[in-house]
Short mmCIF file of C-alpha atoms and ligand atoms in Angstrom, two decimals:
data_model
loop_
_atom_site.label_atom_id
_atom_site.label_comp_id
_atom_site.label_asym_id
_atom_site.label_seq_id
_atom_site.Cartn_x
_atom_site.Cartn_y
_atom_site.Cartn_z
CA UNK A 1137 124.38 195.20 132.95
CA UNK A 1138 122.27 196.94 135.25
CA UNK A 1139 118.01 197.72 134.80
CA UNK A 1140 117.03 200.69 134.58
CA UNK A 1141 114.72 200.66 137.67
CA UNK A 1142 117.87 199.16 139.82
CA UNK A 1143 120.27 201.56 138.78
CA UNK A 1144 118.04 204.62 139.13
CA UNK A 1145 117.22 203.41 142.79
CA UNK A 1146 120.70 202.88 143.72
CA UNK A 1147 121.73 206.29 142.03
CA UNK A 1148 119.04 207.72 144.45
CA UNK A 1149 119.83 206.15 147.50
CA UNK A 1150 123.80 207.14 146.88
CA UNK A 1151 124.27 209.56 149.27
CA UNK A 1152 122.84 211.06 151.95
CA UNK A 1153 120.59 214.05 152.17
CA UNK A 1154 123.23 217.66 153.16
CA UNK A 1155 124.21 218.11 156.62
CA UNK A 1156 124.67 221.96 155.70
CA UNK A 1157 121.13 223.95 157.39
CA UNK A 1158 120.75 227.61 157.15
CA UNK A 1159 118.22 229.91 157.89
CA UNK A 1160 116.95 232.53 154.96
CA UNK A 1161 114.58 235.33 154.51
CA UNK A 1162 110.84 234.79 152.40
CA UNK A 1163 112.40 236.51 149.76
CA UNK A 1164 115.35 234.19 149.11
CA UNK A 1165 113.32 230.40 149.77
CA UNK A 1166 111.63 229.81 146.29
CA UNK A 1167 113.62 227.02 145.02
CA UNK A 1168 114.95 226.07 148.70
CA UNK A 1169 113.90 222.76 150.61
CA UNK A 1170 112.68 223.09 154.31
CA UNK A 1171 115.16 221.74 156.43
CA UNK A 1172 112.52 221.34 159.57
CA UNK A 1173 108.47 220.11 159.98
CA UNK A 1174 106.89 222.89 161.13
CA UNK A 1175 103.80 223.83 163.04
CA UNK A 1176 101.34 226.42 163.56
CA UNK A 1177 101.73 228.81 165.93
CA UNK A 1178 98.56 231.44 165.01
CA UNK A 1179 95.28 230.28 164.28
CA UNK A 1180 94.54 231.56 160.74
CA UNK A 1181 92.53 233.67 160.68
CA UNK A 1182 93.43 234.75 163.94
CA UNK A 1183 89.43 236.22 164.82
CA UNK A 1184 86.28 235.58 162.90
CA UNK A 1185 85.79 238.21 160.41
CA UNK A 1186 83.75 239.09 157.57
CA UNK A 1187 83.63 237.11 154.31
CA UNK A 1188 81.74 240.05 152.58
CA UNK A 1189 81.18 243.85 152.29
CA UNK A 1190 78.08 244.60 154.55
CA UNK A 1191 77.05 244.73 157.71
CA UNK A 1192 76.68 242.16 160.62
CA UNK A 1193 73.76 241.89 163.48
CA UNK A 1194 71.81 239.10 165.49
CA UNK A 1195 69.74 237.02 163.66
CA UNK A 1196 67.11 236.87 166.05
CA UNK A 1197 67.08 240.82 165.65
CA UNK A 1198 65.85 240.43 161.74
CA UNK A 1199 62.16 241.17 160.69
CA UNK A 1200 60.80 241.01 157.26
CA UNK A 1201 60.96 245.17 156.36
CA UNK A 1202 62.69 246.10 159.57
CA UNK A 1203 64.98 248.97 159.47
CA UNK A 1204 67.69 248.57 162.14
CA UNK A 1205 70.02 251.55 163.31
CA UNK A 1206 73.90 251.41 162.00
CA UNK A 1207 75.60 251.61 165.73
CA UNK A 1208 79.10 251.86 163.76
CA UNK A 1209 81.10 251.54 160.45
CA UNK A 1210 84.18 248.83 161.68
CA UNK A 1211 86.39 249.18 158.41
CA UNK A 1212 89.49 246.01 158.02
CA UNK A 1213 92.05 246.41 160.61
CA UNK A 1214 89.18 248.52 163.01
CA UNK A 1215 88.01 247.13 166.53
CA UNK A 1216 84.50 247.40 166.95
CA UNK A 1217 82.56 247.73 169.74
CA UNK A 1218 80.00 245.03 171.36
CA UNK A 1219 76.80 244.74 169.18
CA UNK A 1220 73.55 246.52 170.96
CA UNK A 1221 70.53 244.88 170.43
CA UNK A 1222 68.65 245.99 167.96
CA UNK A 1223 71.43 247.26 166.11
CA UNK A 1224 74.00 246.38 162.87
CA UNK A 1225 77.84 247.28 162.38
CA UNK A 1226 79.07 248.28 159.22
CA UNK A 1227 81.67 246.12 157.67
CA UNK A 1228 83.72 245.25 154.99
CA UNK A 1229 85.86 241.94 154.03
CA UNK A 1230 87.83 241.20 156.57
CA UNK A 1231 86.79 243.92 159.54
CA UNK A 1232 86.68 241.62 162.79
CA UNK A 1233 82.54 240.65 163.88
CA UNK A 1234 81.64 242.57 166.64
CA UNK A 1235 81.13 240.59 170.14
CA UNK A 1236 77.09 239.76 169.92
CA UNK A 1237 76.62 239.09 166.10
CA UNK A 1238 76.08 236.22 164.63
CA UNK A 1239 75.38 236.89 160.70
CA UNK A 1240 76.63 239.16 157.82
CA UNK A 1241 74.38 239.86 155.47
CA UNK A 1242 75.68 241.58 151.97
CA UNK A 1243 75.36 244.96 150.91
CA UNK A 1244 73.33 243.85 147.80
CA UNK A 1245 70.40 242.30 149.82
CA UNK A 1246 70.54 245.46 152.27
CA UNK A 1247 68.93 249.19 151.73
CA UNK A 1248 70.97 251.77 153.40
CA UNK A 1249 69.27 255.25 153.85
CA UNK A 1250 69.71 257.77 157.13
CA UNK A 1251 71.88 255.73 158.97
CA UNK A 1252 69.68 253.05 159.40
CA UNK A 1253 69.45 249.16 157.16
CA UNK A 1254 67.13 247.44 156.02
CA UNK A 1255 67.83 243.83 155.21
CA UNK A 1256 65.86 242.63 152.09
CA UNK A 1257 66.65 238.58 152.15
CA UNK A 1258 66.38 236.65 155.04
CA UNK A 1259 69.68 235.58 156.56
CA UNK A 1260 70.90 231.74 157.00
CA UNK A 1261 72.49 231.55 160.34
CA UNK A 1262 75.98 232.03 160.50
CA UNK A 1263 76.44 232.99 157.25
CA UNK A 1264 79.90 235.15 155.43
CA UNK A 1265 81.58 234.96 158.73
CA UNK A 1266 85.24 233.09 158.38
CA UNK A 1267 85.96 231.70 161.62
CA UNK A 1268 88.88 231.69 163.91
CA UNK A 1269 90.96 228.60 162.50
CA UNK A 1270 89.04 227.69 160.60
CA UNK A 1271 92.17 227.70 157.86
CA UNK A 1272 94.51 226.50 159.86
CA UNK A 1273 94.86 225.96 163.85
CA UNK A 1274 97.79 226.59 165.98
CA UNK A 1275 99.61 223.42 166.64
CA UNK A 1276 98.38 221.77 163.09
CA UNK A 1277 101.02 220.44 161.30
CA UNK A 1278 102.03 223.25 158.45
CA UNK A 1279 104.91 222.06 156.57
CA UNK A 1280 106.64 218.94 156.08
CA UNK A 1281 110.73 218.58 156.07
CA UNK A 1282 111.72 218.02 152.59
CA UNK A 1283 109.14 220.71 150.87
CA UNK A 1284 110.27 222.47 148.07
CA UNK A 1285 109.74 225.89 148.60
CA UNK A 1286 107.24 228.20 146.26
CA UNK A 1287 105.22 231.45 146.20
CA UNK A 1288 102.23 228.75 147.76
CA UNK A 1289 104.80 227.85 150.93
CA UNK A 1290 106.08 231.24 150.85
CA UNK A 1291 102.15 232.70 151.76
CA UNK A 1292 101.41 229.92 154.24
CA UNK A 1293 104.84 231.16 155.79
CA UNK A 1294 104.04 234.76 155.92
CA UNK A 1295 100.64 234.16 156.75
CA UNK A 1296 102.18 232.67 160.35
CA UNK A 1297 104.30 235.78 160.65
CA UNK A 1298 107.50 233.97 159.36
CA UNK A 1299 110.00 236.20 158.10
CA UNK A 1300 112.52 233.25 157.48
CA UNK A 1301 113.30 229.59 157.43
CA UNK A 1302 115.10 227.03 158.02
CA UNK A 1303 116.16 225.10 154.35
CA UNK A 1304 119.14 222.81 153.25
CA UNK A 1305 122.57 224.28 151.98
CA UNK A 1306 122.40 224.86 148.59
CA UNK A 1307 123.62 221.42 147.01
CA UNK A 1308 127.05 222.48 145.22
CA UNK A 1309 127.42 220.39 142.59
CA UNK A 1310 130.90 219.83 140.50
CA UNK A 1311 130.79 219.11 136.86
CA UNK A 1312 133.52 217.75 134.64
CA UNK A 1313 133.95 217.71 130.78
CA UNK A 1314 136.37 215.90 128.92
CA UNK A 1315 137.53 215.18 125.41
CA UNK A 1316 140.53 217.06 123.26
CA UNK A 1317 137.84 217.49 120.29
CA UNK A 1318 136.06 219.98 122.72
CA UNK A 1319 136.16 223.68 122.64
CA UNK A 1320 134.12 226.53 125.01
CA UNK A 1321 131.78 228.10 123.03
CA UNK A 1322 132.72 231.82 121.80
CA UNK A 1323 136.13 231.23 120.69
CA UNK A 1324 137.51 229.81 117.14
CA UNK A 1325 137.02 226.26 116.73
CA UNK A 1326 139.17 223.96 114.01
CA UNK A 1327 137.45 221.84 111.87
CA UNK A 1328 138.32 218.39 113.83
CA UNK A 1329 136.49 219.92 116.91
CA UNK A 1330 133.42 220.41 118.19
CA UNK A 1331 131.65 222.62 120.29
CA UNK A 1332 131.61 221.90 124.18
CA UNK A 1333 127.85 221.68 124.92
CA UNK A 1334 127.23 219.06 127.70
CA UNK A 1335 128.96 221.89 130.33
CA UNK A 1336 126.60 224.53 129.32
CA UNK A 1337 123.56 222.37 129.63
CA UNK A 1338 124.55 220.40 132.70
CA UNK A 1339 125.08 223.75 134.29
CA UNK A 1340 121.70 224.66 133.46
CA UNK A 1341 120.22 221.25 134.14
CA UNK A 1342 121.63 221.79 137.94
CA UNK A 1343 120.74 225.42 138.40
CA UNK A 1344 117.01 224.25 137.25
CA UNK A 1345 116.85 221.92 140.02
CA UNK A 1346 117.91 224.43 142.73
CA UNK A 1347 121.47 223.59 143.33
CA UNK A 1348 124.39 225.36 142.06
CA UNK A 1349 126.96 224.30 139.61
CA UNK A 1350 130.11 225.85 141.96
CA UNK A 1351 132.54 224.31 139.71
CA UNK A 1352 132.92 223.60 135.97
CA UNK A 1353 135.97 222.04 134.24
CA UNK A 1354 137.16 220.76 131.18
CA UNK A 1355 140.08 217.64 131.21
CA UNK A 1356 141.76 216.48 128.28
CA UNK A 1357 141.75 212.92 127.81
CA UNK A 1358 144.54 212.04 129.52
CA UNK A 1359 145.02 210.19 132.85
CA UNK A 1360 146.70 213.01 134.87
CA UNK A 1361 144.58 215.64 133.20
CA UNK A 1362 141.43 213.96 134.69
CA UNK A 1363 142.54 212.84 137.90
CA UNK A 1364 144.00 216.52 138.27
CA UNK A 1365 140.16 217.99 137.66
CA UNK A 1366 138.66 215.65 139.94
CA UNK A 1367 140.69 216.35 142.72
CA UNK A 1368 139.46 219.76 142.53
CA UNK A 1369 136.12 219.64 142.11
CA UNK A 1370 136.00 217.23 144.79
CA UNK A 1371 137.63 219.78 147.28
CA UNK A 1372 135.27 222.15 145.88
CA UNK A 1373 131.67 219.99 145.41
CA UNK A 1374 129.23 217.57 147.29
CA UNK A 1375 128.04 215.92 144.31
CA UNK A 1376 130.59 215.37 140.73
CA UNK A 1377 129.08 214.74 137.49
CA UNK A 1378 131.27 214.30 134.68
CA UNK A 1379 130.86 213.65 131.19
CA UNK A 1380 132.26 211.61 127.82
CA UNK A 1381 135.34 209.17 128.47
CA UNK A 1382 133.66 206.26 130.16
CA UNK A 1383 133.11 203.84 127.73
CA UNK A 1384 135.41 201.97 126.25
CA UNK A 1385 137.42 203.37 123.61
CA UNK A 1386 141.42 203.49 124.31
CA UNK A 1387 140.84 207.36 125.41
CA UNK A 1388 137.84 206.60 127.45
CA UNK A 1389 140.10 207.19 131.13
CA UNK A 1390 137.76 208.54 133.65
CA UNK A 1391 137.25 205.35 135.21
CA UNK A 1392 141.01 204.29 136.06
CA UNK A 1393 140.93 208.19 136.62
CA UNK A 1394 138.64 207.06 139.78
CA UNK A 1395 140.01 204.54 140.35
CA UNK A 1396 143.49 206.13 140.93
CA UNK A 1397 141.72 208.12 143.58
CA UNK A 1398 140.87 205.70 145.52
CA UNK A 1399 136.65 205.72 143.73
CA UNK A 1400 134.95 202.28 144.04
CA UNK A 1401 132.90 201.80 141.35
CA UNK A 1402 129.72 200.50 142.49
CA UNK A 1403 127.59 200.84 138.80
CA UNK A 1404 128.85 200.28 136.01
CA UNK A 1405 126.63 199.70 132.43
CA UNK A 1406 122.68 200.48 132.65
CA UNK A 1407 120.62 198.75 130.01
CA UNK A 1408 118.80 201.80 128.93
CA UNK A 1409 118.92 203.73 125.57
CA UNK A 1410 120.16 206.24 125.38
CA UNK A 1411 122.57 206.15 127.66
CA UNK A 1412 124.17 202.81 128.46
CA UNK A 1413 127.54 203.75 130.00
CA UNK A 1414 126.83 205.28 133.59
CA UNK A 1415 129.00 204.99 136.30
CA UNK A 1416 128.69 205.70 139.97
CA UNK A 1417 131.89 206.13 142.26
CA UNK A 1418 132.17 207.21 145.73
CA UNK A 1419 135.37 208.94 146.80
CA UNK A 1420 134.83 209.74 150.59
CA UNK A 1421 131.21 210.41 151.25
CA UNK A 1422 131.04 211.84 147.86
CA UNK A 1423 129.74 210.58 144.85
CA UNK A 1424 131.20 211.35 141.12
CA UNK A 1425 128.40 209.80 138.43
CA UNK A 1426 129.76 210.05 134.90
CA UNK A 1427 127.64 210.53 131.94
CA UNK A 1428 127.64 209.54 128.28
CA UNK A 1429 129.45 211.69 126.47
CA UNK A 1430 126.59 212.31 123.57
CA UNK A 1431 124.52 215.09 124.83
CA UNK A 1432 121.42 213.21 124.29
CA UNK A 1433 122.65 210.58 126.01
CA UNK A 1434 123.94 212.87 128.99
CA UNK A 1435 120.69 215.11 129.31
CA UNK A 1436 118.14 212.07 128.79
CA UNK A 1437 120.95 210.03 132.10
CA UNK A 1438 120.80 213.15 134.02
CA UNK A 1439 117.08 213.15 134.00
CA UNK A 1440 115.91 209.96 134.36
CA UNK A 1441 118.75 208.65 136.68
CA UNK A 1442 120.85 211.62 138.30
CA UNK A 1443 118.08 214.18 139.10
CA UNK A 1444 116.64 211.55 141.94
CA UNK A 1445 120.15 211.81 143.56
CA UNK A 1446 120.12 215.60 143.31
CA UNK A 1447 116.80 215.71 144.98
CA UNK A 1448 117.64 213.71 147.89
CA UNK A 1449 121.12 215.30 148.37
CA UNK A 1450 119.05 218.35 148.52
CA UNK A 1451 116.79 217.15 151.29
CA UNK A 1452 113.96 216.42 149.38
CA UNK A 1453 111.15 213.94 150.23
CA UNK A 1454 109.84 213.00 146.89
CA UNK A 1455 112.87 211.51 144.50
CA UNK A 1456 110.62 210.49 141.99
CA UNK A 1457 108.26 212.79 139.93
CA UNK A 1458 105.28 211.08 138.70
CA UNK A 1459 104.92 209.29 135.57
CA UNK A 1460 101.62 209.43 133.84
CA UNK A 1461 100.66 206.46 131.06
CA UNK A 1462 99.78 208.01 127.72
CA UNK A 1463 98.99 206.76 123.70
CA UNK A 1464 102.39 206.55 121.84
CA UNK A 1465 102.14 207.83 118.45
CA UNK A 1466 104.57 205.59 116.01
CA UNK A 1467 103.96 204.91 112.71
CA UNK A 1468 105.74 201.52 112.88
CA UNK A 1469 105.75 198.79 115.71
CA UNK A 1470 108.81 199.62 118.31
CA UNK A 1471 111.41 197.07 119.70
CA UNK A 1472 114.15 197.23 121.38
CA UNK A 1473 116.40 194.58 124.17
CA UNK A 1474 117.17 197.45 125.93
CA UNK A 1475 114.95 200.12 127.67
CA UNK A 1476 114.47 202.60 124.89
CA UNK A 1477 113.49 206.62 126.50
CA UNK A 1478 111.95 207.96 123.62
CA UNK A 1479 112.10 212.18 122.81
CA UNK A 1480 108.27 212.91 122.32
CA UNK A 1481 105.67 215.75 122.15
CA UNK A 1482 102.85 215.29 124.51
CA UNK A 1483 100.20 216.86 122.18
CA UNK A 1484 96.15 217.44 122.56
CA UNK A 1485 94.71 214.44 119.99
CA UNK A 1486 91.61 215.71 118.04
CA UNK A 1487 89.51 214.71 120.80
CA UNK A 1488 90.95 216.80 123.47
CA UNK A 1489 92.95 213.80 125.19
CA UNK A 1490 96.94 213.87 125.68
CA UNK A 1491 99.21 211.92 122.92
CA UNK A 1492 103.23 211.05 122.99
CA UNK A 1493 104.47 211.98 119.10
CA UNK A 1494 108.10 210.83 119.27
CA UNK A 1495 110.78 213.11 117.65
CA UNK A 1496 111.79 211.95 113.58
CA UNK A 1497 115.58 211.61 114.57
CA UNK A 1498 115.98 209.52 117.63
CA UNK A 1499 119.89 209.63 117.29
CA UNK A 1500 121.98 210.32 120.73
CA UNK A 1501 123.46 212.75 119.50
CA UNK A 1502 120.61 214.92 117.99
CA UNK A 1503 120.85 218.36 120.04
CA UNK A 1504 117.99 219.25 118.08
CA UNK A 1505 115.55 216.99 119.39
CA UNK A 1506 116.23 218.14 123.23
CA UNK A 1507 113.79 221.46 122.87
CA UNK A 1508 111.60 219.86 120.90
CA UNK A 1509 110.94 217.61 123.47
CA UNK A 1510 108.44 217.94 126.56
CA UNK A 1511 109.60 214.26 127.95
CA UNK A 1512 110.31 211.03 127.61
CA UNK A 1513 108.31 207.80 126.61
CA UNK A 1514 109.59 204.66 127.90
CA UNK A 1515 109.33 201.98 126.10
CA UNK A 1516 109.93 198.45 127.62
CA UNK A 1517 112.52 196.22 126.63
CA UNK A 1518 112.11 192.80 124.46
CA UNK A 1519 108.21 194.11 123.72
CA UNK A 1520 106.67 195.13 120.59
CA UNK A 1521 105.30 198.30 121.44
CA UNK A 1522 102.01 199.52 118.47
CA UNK A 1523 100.74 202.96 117.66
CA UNK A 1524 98.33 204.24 120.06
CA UNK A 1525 100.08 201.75 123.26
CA UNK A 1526 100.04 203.38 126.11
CA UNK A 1527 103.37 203.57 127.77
CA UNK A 1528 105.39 205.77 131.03
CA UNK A 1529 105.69 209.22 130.37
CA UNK A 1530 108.29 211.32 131.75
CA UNK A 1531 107.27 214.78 132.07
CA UNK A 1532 110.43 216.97 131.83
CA UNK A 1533 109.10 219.89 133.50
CA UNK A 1534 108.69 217.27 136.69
CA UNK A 1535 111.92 215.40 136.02
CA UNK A 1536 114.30 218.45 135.54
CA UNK A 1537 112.87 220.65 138.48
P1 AMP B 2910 132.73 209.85 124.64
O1 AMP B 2910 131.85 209.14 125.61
O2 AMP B 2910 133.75 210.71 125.33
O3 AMP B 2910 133.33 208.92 123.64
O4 AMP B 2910 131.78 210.85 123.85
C1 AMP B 2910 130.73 210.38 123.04
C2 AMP B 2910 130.35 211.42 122.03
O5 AMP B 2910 129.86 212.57 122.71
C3 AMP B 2910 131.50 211.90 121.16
O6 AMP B 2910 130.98 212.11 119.86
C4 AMP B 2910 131.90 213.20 121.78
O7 AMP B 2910 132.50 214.09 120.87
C5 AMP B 2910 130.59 213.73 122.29
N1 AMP B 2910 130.81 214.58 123.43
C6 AMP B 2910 131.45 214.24 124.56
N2 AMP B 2910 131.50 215.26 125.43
C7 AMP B 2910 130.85 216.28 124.83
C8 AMP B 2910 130.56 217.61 125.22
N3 AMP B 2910 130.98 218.09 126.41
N4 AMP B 2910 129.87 218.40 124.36
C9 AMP B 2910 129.47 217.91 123.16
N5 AMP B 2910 129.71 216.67 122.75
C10 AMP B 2910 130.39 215.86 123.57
MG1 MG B 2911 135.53 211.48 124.77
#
């Protein structure tokens, strides 16, 4: 038996990040991971320009009740001319500050009447004027290899005149079902069978993290059947995830399924609940992890201990979302030998601070409890764990993305 902490750090450290690199447009890079550090090329904002609507002018040109002539109106996107002496420019947020002037005052501390201002609060030096760079310099460091991408990268992107980037392939990830109880959803089932449900949600489970589920296949439980479906979702897939048949029952053949393919097994049981019977083989470069079979079992594994794999076959830089320490609601003391991942509901207490309420039925295989649930409490194993303790929380939203 494997911990929990070993297993998920040799899950992670499995394979190696994609070779694939491609280059897409703004549009398509939410959800991709830059593939390159890159740096500034323009200094944002490229000229100093004006934080406010107003008008700008030399400080040493200001007088108590002095009315000073408007020389021009410089709207956004406008050159203006050198500031006279004597004189103020019209401008709005974002028009450029004319050569010579060295403070914007507001319209609301100004009177404007015949073409001429008169400036009712005394100006600070310097003030409303953004300066070249002052966001971000050419040369700075902008992006780090590894980033996911989102609307914030997307601006910072744009805002440097990027139309596209470099990112990582698109992780293509295989997954395989298996069990003769199983049928697809939307056709007739017979009362000894059950609803296939891990292929639908592992699907999902990959597409939420950004990588695409290219293949998806069902084996019976039979030697040939699986070895069969491997084979082709290896051909097909960088990463294979399959599901059910790896424990030990007398049907339970995906690992001499492996095996027959050459996979060395290099994991075998994890001492976690749910979720004990994980496997890791590597066929080539590529790895196949199978999953406990109960869907609990297999979304609670994919989280905790496959998602850090996905991530850094994807490129990413950070494997491991963070986990936060919060009160555990339980209305009796816990205990397990095992690492137990509770389903809970991190609620607002009465007093405005966060709280883990753990889901009635902790069964593996109670579908139910998986929307219910906004993560996952860990609970240590061989400790007696009291209401109000605070223990790891897994934030789902973190650990699925
Ligand atoms: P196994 O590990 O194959 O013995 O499966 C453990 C439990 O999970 C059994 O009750 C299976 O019927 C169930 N199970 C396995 N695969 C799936 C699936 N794809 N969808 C729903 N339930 C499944
Ligand atoms: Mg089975």
């Amino acid at each position: 038996m494997l911990d929990f902490d070993q297993a998920q750090t040799l899950l992670a450290n499995a394979a190696a990040p994609l070779a694939r690199r491609e280059h897409v447009g703004l549009d398509e890079a939410p959800g991709r991971v830059l593939a390159a550090d890159l740096a500034a090329t323009v200094d944002i904002p490229p000229a100093d320009n004006s934080a406010m609507d107003g008008y700008a002018l030399r400080l040493a040109d200001w007088r108590p009740g002095a009315r000073l002539p408007v020389q021009q109106r410089c709207y956004a996107g406008d050159t203006p001319q050198p500031l006279k002496p004597g004189h103020v420019v019209r401008l709005f947020t974002g028009s450029l500050i004319p050569d010579g002037a060295d403070v914007v005052v507001m319209q609301e501390d100004t009177h404007e009447a015949d073409e001429q201002v008169e400036i009712t609060r005394e100006p600070r030096p310097g003030q409303h004027i953004r300066r070249r760079g002052e966001d971000t310099l050419a040369g700075a460091p902008l992006l780090a290899a590894g980033t996911p991408l989102h609307a914030a990268h997307v601006a910072l992107l744009a805002s440097q005149g990027l139309a596209s980037v470099p990112v990582y392939g698109r992780l293509r990830v295989g997954i395989l079902t298996t069990g003769d109880e199983l049928v697809a959803p939307g056709g007739p089932r017979e009362p000894a069978q059950i609803y296939n449900s891990n292929g639908p949600m592992l699907a999902a489970l990959v597409r939420g993290m950004g990588a695409e589920p290219a293949l998806v296949l069902h084996a019976r439980d039979t030697e040939d059947d699986l070895r069969g479906a491997f084979k082709a979702l290896l051909a097909e897939c960088d990463l294979v995830l399959s599901v059910g048949g790896v424990s030990v029952g007398e049907r339970d053949l995906v690992k001499p399924a492996l095996a027959a393919l050459g996979g060395e097994l290099s994991l075998w049981k994890v001492r976690m609940k749910p979720g004990k019977p994980v496997a890791l083989a590597m066929i080539g470069d590529k790895p196949v992890v199978s999953l406990p079979g109960n869907p609990v079992s297999a979304y609670a594994v994919f989280a905790m201990l496959v998602s850090p794999l996905v991530r850094r076959m994807q490129g990413r830089a950070e494997l491991f979302p963070p986990v936060s320490r919060l009160p555990l609601r339980t209305e009796h003391p816990r205990q397990d030998s095992r690492e137990e991942f509770l389903r809970v509901q991190r609620r607002a207490a009465d007093d405005g601070n966060a709280e883990l309420v753990p889901y009635g039925h902790q069964g593996s295989g109670v579908i139910s409890s998986l929307p219910w649930s906004t993560g996952l409490a860990r609970l240590p194993a061989g400790v007696q764990v009291q209401d109000g303790d605070r223990v790891p929380y897994y934030d789902l939203r973190h650990w699925l993305a």
